[in-house]
Amino acid sequence: MRLLLIEDERSLACALETILSDKGCLVETVYDGKEALRAASAGGYDAIVLDLMLPKEDGFSVLKKIRKSGDVTPILILSARAEVEDRIQGLDHGADDYLTKPFDPQELWARIRAMTRRQARLPDSLLSLGNTVLNRSTHELSSKHGSHILSNKEYRMMELLMIQPARMVTLDRLREVVWTGEENVDSSVIWTYISYLRKKLKALESNISIIAIRNTGYSLEVGDDT
Ligand code: CA
């Protein structure tokens, strides 16, 4: 599970990183509201843990902007603010859960799992573009002409491309999300995976094309449905 942790308190962020990494999460941490929005808009996370009192842009504002962009990633608010009004405001603005500090890390982990399970059951777990659908629970890429189960790397790539199809996904972003922890991944390796995806799209008679932007990244283009 890829997790975006937004927490400006360094010692807490560090402790959470350790605990959640032990559970098998790939944790990316940012320390202010502006960085949080940048990371969230790049996409590719299974869940977001969001502190409310943040420098540069507060958590409520970050939450509102993420939801306004159409991003449905499950978000858990982590906050020292225990008032009922804050909880209501958080949930009203599109958070999936709210946990008050101090908290038990085991409870945080249980809630993250619960919220991602709920997400997997929602119709939102289908990403749809043109005549093609990506199922985020089963990793199946399909059209009316057939379906393919994608390998893990192919899936991560396709998901990143389909989340915000008009936006270019840079080679660096692909390295970060698809080849997490691996160093010096050559652009020819990325290209190879893109070519696997292109073959599968072609076999599905998909009207989505993966467009290469020379030495920079990839984006999707939707053509006519034949
Ligand atoms: Ca804080």
XYZ file of C-alpha atoms and ligand atoms in Angstrom, residues 7-8 51 53, ligand 1:
5
model
C 2.495 15.730 9.165
C 4.709 18.675 10.129
C -2.704 16.432 9.949
C -2.489 22.162 11.731
Ca 0.677 19.849 12.995
